[in-house]
Tab-separated table of C-alpha atoms and ligand atoms in Angstrom:
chain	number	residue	atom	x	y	z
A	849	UNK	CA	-30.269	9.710	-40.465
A	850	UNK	CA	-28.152	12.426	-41.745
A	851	UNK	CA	-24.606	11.948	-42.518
A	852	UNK	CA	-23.796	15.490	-41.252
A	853	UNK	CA	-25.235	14.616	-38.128
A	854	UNK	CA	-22.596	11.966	-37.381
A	855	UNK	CA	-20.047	13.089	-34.420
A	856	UNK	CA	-16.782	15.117	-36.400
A	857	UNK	CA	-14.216	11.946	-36.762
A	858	UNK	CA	-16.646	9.476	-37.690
A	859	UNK	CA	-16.479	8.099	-40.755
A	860	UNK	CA	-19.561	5.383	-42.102
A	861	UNK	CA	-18.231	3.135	-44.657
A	862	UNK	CA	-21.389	1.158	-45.966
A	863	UNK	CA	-20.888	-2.357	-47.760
A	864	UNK	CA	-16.599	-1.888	-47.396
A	865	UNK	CA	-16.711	-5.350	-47.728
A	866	UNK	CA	-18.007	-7.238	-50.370
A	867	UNK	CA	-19.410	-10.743	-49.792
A	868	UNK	CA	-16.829	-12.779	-50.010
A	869	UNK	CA	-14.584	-10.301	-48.255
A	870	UNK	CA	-17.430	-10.771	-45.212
A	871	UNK	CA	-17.432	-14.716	-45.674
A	872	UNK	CA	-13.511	-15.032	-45.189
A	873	UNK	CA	-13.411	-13.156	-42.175
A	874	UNK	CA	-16.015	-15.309	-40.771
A	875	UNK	CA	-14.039	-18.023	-41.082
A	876	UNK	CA	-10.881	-16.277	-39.899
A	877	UNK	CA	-13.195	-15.570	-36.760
A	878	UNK	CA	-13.963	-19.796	-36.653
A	879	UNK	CA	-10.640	-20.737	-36.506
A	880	UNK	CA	-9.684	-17.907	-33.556
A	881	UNK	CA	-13.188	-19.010	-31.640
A	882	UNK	CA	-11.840	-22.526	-31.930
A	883	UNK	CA	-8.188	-21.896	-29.728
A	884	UNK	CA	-9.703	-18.704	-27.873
A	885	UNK	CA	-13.591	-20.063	-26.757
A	886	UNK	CA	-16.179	-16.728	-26.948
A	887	UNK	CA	-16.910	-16.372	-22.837
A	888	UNK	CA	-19.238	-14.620	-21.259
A	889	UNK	CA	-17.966	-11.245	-19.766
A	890	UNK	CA	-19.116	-9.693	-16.432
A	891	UNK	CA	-19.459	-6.241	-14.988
A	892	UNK	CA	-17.117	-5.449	-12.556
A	893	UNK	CA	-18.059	-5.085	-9.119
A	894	UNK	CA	-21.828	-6.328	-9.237
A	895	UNK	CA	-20.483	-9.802	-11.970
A	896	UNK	CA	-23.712	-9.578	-13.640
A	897	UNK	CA	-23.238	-11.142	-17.033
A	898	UNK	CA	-23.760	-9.096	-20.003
A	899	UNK	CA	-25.050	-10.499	-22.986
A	900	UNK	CA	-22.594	-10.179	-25.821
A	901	UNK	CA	-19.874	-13.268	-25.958
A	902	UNK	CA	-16.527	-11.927	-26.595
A	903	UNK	CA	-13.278	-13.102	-27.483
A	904	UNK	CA	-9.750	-11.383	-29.026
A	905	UNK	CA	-7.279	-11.522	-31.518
A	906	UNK	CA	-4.132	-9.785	-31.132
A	907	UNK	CA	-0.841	-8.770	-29.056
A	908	UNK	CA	-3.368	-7.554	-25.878
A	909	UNK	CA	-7.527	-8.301	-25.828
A	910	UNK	CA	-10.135	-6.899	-23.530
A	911	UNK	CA	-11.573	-8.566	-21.012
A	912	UNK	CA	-13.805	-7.967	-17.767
A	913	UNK	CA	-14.452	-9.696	-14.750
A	914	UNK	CA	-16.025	-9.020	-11.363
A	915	UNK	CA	-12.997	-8.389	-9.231
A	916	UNK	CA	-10.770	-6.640	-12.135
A	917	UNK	CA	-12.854	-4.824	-13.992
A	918	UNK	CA	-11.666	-3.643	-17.484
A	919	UNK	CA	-8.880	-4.195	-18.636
A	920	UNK	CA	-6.103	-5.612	-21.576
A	921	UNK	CA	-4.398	-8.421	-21.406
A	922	UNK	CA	-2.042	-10.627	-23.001
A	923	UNK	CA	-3.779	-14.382	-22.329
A	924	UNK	CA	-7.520	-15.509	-22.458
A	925	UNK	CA	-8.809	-15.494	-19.126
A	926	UNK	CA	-10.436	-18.610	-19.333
A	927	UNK	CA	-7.068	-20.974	-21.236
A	928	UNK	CA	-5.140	-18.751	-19.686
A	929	UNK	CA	-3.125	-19.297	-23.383
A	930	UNK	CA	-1.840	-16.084	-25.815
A	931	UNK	CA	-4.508	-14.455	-27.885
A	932	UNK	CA	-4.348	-15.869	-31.458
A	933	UNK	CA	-3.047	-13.162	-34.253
A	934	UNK	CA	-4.555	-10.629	-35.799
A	935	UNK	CA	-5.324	-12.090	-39.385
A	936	UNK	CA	-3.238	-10.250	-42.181
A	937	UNK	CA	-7.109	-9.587	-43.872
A	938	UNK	CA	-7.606	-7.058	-40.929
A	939	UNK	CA	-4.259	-5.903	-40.102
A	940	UNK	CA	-4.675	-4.221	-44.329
A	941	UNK	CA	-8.128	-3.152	-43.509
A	942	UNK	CA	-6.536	-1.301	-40.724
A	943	UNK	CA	-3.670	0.005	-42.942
A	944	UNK	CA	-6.538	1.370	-45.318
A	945	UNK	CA	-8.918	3.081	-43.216
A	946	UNK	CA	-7.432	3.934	-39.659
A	947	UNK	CA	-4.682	6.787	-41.107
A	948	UNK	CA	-2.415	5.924	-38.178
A	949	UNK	CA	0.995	5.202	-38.168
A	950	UNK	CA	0.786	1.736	-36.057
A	951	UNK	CA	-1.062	-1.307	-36.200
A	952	UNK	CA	-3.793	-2.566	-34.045
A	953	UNK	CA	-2.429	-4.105	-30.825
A	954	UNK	CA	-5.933	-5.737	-30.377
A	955	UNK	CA	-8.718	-7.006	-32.085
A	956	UNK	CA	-12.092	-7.358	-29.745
A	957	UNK	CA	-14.309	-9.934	-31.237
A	958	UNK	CA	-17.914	-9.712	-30.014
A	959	UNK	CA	-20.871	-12.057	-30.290
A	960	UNK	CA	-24.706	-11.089	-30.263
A	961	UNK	CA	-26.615	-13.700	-30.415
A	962	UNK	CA	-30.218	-12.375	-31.790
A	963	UNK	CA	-31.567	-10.920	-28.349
A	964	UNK	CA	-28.551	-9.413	-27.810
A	965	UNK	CA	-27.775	-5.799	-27.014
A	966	UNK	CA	-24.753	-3.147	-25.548
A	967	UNK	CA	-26.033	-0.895	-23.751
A	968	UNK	CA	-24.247	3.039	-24.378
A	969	UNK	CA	-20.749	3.259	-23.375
A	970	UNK	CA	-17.501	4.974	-23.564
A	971	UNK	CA	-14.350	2.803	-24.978
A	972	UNK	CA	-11.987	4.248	-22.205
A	973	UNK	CA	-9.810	1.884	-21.279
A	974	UNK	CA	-7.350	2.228	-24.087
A	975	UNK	CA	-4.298	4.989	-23.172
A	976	UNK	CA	-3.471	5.589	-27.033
A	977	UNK	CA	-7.188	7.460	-27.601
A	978	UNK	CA	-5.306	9.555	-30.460
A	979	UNK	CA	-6.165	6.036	-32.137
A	980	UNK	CA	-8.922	5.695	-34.142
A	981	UNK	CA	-11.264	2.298	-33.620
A	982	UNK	CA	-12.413	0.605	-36.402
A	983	UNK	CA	-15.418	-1.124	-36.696
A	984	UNK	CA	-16.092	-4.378	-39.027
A	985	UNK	CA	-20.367	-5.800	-38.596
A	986	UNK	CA	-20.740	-9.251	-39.923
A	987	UNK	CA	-23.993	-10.846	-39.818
A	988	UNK	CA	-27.705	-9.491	-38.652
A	989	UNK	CA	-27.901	-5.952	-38.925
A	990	UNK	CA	-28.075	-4.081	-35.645
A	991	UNK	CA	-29.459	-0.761	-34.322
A	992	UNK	CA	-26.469	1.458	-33.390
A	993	UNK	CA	-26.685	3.823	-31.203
A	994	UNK	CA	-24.267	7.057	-31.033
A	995	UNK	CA	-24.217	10.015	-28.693
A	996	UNK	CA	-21.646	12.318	-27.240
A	997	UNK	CA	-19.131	13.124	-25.136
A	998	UNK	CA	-21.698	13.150	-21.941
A	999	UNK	CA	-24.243	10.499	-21.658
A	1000	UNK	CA	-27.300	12.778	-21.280
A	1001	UNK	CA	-26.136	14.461	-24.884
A	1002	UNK	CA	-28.624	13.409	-27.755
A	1003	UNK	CA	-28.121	10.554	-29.740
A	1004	UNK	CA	-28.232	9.451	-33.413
A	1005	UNK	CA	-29.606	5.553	-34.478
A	1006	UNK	CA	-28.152	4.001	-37.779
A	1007	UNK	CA	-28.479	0.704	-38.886
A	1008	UNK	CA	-24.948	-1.068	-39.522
A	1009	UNK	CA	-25.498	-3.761	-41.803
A	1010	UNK	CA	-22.810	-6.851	-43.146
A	1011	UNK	CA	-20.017	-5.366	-44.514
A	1012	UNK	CA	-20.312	-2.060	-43.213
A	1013	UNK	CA	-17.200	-0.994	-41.838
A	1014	UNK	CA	-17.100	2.431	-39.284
A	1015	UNK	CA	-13.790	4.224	-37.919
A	1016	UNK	CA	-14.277	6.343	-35.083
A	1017	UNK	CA	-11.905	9.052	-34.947
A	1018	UNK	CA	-11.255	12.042	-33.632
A	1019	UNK	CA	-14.071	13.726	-31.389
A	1020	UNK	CA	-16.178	10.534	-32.008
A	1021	UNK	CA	-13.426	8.118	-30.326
A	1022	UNK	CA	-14.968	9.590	-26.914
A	1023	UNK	CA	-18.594	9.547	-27.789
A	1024	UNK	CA	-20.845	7.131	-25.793
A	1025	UNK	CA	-22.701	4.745	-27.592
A	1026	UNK	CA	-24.120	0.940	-27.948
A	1027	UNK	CA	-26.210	-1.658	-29.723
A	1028	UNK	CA	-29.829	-1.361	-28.867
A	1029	UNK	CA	-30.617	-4.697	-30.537
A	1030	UNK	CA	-30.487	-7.307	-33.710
A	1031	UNK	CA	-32.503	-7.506	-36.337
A	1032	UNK	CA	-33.177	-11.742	-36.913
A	1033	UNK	CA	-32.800	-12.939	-40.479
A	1034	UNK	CA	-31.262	-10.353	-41.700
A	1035	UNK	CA	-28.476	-11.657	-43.346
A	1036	UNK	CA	-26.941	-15.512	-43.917
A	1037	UNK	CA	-23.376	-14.837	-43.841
A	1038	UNK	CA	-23.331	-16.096	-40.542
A	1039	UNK	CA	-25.541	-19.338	-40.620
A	1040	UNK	CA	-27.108	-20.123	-37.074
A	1041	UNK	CA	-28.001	-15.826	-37.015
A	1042	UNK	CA	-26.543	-13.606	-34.841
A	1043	UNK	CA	-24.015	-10.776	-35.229
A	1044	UNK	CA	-20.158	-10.187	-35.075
A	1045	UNK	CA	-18.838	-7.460	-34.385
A	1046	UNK	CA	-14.658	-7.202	-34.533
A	1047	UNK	CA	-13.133	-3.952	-33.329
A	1048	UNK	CA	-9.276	-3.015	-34.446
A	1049	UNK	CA	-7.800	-0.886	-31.542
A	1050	UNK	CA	-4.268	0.598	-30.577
A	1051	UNK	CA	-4.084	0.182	-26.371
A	1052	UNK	CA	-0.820	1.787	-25.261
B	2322	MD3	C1	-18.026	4.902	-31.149
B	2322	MD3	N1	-19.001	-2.488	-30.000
B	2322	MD3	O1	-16.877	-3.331	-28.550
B	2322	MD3	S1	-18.827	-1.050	-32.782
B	2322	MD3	C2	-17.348	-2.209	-28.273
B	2322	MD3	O2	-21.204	-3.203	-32.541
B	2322	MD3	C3	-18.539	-1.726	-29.017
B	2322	MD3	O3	-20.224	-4.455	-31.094
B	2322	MD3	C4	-20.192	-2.169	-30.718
B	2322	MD3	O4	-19.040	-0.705	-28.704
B	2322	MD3	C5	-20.561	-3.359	-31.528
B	2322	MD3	O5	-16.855	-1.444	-27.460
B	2322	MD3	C6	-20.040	-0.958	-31.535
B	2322	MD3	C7	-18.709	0.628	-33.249
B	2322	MD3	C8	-17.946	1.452	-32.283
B	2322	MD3	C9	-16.819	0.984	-31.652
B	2322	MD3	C10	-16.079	1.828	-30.850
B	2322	MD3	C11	-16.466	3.141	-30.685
B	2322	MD3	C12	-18.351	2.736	-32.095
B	2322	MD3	C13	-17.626	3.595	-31.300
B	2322	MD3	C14	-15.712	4.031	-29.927
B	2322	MD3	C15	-16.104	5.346	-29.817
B	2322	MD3	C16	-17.278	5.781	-30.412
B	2323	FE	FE1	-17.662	0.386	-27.440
């Protein structure tokens, strides 16, 4: 993979954080998982389950179910209780990477357990898309997957490994893309396996 093949706006940050960086957010993500439980999301519509767990941090988080959809919201739908804070560790990060005036207003925390996967997708359902996103991968390394602005345009593979933080800016905030799986034993910062992934985003 070429860098200069990326999407314009995307910028690759490779090992951004160094190991203990990687081992105190893990822990920041423990202590969130234990008030806000990972659940299971749903398509809307159909409710089939997908396979990455999910959970937020922050003012508003994502969520999904079968007769919403997508959308933000203020409370987990499951304790029906405030999303925990955005940890001051990620809140900087932001403030180093994102060149945007605001702070994140939420902080998506996703799951993959080792057979896990995201199929491609667009990150739509944010109205502030002048925003970058900023992506932190913790864990297994993954196959990411990154296309364009249509789904049918070619796509580019990379490997994001632990550490490796990506901002997606610009053009590249619109391009479809996804997780086309985990590579097992890959990494022991996260000790039963698996992969986080926590995305910083601006909503409204
Ligand atoms: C490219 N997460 O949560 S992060 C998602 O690794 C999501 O869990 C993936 O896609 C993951 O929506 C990918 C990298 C990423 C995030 C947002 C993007 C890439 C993006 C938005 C636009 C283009
Ligand atoms: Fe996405």
């Amino acid at each position: 993979m070429n860098v200069a093949d990326l999407p314009e706006g995307l910028k690759y940050l490779p090992g951004y954080l160094d190991r203990p960086a990687q081992e105190s957010l893990v822990e920041l993500v423990r202590q969130a998982v234990a008030v806000a439980p990972l659940y299971l999301p749903v398509m809307p519509v159909t409710g089939t389950p997908m396979s990455v767990r999910m959970t937020n941090l922050g003012p508003l988080g994502w969520v999904t179910d079968k007769e919403r959809g997508y959308r933000y919201q203020a409370t987990h739908p499951v304790t029906g209780n405030l999303w925990p804070a955005i940890p001051e560790a990620l809140l900087s990060l932001w403030d180093a990477v994102a060149n945007y005036p605001a702070p994140p207003q939420a902080c998506l925390v996703n799951f993959y357990a080792d057979d896990a996967r995201m199929g491609l997708h667009q990150d739509k359902d944010e109205t502030d898309l002048a925003a970058p996103v900023v992506s932190i991968s913790l864990g297994n390394t993954c196959l990411f997957r990154v296309g364009g602005l249509e789904r049918r345009d070619p796509t580019r593979s990379f490997k994001l490994t632990s550490g490796d933080v990506v901002v997606l800016g610009g053009a590249s905030r619109l391009c479809f893309h996804g997780v086309d799986r985990i590579y097992p034993n890959t990494s022991t910062v996260l000790k039963n396996g698996g992969r986080i992934n926590l995305t910083l985003r601006r909503v409204d």
